[in-house]
PDB file of C-alpha atoms in Angstrom:
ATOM      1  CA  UNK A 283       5.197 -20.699 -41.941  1.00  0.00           C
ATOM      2  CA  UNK A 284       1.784 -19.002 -42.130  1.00  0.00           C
ATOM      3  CA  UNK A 285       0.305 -16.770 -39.681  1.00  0.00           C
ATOM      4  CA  UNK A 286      -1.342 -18.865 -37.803  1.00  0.00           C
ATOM      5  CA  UNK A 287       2.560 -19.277 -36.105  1.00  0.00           C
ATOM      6  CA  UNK A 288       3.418 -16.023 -35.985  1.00  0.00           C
ATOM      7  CA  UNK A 289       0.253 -14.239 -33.915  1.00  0.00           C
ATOM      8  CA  UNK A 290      -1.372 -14.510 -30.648  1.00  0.00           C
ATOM      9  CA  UNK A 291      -4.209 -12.569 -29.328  1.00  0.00           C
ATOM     10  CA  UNK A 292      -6.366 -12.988 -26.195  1.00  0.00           C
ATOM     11  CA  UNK A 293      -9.162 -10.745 -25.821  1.00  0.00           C
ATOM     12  CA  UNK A 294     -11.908 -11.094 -23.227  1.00  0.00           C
ATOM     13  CA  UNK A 295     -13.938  -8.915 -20.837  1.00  0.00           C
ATOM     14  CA  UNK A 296     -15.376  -9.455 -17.455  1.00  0.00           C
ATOM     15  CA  UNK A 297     -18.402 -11.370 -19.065  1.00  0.00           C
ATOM     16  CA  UNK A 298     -19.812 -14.653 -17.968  1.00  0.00           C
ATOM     17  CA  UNK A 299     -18.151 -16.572 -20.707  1.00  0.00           C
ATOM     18  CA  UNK A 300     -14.881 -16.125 -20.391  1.00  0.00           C
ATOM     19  CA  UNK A 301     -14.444 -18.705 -17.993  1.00  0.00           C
ATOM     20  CA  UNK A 302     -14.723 -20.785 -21.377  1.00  0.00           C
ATOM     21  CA  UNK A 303     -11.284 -19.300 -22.753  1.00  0.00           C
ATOM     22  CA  UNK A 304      -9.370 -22.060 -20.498  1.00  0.00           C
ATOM     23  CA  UNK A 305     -10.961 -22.763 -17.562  1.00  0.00           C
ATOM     24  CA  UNK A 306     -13.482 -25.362 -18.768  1.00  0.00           C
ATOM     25  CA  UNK A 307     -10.261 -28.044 -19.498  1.00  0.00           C
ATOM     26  CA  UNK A 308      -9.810 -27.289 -15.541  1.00  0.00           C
ATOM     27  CA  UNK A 309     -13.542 -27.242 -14.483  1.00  0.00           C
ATOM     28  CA  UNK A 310     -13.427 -30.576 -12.892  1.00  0.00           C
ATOM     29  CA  UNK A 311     -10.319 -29.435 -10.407  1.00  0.00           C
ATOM     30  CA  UNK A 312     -11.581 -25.776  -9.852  1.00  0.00           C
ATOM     31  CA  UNK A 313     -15.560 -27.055  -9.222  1.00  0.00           C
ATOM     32  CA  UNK A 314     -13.681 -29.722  -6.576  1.00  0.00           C
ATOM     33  CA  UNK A 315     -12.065 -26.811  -4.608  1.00  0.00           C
ATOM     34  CA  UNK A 316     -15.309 -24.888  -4.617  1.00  0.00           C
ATOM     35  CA  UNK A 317     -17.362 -27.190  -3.389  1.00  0.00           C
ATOM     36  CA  UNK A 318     -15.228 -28.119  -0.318  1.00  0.00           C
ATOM     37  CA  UNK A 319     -15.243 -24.637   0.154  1.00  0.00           C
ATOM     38  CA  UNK A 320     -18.404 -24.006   0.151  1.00  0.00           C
ATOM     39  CA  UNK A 321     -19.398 -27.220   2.489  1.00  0.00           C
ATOM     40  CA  UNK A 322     -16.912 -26.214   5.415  1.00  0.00           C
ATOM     41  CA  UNK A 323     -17.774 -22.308   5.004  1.00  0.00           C
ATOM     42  CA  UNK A 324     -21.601 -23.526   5.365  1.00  0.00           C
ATOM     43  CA  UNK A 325     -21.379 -24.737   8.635  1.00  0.00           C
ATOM     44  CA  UNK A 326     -20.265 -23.236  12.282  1.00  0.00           C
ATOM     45  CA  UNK A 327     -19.326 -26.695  13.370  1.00  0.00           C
ATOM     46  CA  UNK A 328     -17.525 -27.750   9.982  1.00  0.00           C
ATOM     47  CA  UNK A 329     -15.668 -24.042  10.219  1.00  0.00           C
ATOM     48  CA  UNK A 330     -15.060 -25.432  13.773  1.00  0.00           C
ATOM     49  CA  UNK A 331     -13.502 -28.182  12.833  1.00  0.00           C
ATOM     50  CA  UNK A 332     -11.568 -27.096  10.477  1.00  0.00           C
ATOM     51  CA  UNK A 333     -10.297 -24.337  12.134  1.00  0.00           C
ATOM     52  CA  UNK A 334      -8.955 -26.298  15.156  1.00  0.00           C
ATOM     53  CA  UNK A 335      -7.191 -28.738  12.637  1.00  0.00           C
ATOM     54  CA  UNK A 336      -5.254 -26.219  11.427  1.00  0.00           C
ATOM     55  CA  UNK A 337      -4.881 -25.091  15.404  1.00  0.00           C
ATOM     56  CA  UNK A 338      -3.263 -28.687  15.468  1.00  0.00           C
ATOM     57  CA  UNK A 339      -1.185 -28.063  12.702  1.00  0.00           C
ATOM     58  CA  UNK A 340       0.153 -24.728  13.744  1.00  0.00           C
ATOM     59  CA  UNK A 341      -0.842 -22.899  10.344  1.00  0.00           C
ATOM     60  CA  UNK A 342      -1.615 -19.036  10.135  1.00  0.00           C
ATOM     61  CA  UNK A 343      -4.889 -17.723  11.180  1.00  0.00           C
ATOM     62  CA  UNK A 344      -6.185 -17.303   7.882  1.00  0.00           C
ATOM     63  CA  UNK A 345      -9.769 -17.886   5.979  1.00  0.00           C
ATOM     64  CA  UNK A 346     -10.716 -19.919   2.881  1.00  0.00           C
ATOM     65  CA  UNK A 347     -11.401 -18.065  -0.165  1.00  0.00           C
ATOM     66  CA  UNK A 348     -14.764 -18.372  -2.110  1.00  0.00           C
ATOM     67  CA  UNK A 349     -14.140 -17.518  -6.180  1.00  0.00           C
ATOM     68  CA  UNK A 350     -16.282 -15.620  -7.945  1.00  0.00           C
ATOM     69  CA  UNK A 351     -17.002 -18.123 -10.605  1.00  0.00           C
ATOM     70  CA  UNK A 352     -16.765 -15.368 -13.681  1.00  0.00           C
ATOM     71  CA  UNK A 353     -13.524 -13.940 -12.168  1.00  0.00           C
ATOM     72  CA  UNK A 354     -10.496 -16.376 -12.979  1.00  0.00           C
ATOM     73  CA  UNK A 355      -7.956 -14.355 -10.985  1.00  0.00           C
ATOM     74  CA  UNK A 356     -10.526 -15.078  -8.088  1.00  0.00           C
ATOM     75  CA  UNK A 357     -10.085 -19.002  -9.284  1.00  0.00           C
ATOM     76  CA  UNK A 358      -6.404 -18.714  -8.742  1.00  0.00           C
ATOM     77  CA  UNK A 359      -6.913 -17.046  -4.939  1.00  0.00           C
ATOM     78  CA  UNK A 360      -9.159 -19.508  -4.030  1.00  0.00           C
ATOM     79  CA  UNK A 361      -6.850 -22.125  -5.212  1.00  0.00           C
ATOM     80  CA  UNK A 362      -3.420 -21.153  -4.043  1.00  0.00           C
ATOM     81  CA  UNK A 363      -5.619 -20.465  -0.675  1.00  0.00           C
ATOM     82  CA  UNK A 364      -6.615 -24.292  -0.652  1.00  0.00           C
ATOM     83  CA  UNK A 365      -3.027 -25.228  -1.472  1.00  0.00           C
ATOM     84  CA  UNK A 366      -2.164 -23.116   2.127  1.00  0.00           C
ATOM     85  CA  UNK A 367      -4.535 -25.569   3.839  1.00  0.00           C
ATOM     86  CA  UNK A 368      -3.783 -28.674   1.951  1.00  0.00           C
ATOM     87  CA  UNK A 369      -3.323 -30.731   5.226  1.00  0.00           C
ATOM     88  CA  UNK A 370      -5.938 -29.949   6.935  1.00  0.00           C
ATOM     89  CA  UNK A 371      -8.122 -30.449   4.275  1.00  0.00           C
ATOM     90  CA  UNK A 372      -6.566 -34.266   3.988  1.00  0.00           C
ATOM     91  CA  UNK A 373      -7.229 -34.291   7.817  1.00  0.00           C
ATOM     92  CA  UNK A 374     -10.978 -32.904   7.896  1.00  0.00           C
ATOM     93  CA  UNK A 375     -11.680 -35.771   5.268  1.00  0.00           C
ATOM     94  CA  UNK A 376     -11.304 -37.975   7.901  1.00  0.00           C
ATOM     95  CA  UNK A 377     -14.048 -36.921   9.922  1.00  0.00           C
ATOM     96  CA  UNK A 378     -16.638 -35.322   7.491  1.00  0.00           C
ATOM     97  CA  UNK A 379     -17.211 -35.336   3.579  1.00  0.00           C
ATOM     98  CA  UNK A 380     -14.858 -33.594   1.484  1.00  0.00           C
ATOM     99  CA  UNK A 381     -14.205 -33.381  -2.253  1.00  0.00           C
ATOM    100  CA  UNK A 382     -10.507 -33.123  -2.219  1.00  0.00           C
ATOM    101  CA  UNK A 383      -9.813 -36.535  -0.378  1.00  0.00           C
ATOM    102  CA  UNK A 384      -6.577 -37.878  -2.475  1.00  0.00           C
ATOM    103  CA  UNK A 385      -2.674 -36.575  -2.716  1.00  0.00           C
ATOM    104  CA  UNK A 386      -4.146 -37.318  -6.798  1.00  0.00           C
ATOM    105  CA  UNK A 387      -6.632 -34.834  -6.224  1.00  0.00           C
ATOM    106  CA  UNK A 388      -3.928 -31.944  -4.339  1.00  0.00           C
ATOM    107  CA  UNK A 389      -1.440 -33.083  -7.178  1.00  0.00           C
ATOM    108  CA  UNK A 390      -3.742 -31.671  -9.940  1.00  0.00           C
ATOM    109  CA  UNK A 391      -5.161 -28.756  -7.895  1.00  0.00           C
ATOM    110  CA  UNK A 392      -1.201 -27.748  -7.536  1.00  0.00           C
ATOM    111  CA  UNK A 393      -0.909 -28.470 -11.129  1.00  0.00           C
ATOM    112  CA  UNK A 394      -3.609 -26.046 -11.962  1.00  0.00           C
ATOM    113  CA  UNK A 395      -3.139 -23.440  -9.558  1.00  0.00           C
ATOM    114  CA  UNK A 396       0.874 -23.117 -11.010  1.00  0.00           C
ATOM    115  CA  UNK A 397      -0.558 -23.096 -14.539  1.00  0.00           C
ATOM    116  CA  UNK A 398      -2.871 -20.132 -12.873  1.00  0.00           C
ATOM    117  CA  UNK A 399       0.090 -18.115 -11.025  1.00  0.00           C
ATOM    118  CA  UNK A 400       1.539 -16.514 -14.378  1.00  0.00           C
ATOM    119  CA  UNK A 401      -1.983 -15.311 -15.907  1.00  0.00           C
ATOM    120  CA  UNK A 402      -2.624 -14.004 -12.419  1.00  0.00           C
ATOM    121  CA  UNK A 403       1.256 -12.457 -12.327  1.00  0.00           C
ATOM    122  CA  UNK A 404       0.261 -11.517 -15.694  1.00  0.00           C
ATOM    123  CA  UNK A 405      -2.736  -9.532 -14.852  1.00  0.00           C
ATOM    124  CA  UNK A 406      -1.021  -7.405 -11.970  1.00  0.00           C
ATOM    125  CA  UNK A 407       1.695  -6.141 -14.154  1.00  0.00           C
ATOM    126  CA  UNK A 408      -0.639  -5.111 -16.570  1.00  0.00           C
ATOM    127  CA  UNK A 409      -3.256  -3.901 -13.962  1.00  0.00           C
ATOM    128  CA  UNK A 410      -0.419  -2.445 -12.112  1.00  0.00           C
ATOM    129  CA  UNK A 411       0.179  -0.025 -14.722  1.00  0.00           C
ATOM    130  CA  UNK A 412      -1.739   3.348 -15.788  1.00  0.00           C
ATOM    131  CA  UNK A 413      -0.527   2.881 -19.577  1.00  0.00           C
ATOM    132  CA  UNK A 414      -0.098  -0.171 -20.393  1.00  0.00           C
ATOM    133  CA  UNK A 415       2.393   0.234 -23.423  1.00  0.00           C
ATOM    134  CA  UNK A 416       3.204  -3.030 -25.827  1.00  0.00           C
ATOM    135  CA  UNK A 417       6.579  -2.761 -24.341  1.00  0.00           C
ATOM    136  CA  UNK A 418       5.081  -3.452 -20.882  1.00  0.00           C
ATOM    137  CA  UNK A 419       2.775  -6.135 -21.561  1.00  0.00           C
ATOM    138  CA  UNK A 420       4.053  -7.907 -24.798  1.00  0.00           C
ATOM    139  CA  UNK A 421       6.586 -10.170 -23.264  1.00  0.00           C
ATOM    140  CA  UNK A 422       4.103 -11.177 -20.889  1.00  0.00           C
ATOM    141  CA  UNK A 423       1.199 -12.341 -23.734  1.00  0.00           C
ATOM    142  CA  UNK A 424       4.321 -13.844 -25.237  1.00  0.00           C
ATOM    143  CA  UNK A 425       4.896 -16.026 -22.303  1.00  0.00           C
ATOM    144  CA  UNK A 426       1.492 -17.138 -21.767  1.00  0.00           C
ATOM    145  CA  UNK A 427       1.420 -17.991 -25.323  1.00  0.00           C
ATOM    146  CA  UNK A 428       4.087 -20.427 -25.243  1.00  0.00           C
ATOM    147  CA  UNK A 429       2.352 -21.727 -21.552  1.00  0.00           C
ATOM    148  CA  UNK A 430      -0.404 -22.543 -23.552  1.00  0.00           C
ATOM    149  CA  UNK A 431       1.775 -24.092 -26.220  1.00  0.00           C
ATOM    150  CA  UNK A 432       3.413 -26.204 -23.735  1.00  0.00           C
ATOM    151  CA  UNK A 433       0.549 -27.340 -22.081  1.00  0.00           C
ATOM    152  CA  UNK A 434      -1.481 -28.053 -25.754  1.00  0.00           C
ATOM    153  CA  UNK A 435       1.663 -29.868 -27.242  1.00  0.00           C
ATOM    154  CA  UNK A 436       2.233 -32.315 -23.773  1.00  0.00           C
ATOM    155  CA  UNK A 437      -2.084 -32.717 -23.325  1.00  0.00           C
ATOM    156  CA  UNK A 438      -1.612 -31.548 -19.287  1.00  0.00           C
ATOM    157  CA  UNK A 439      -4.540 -29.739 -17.626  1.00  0.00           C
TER     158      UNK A 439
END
C-alpha cells in the first residue's frame, strides 16, 4: 500500500474558505437551518409564535442559535440547537413559512448534525488543552479520518 493509505492531515485556519473542507457536501441542510433561523429571529410576532409553541410543548426556555457561516463549530450549535426545537419547528410550519417542513428534512439535519458532534468533540479536547501533544490529539484526527472514510465509502452526507 502506498502512502496515500497510510497519512491523514487536516489543516485549516479560521479563513473564509474552510467551510469548503466538508461543509459544502452539507450546504443544502446547513443553509435550510439558517434560513428558518433567520426568518423566525426576524420577526417579534414570528419569535412570538414560536416561542408560545414551544410554551405548548413544555420545552426549556431557550433561544435559537444563528452560525457564523465561517465558523463550523458555530454550524454544529446552531444545528444541535434546531434539533432541541425540532417540534415546534414542524408545528410553526403550519402557520407561517418555514424551510424545514418534512421528518425528510429533520432526518438529514440529525444526520448532519451527528456527523458534526465528533469534529466539534474533537475541537474541545484539543482546544481544551494548553499543549496539545500528538498523544492528546492523534487518536482523535485518527477517528475523524476513518468518519470521513465511512461516510466517502457509503456516499452519506
Amino acid at each position: 500500500m502506498g502512502i496515500e493509505g497510510k497519512v491523514c492531515s487536516i489543516s485549516v485556519d479560521n479563513a473564509s474558505y474552510s467551510d469548503a473542507v466538508g461543509l459544502s457536501e452539507i450546504e443544502d441542510v446547513i443553509e435550510n437551518v439558517r434560513e428558518s433561523v433567520k426568518h423566525i429571529a426576524a420577526s417579534t410576532a414570528r419569535l412570538t409564535m414560536f416561542s408560545d409553541i414551544v410554551k405548548q410543548l413544555q420545552l426549556p426556555n431557550k433561544r435559537l442559535i444563528l452560525d457564523c457561516c465561517t465558523r463550523w463549530n458555530a454550524t454544529y450549535s446552531m444545528l444541535s440547537c434546531a434539533m432541541e426545537f425540532k417540534d415546534v419547528f414542524l408545528r410553526y410550519v403550519q402557520r407561517d413559512v418555514s424551510y424545514l417542513s418534512s421528518d425528510e428534512d429533520w432526518m438529514r439535519v440529525e444526520e448532519v448534525c451527528s456527523f458534526l458532534a465528533l469534529f466539534n468533540e474533537v475541537n474541545n479536547i484539543i482546544s481544551d488543552s494548553k499543549y496539545p501533544t500528538s498523544n492528546l490529539f492523534l487518536p482523535e484526527l485518527w477517528s475523524i479520518k476513518e468518519l470521513l472514510m465511512e461516510k466517502s465509502l457509503s456516499g452519506e452526507l
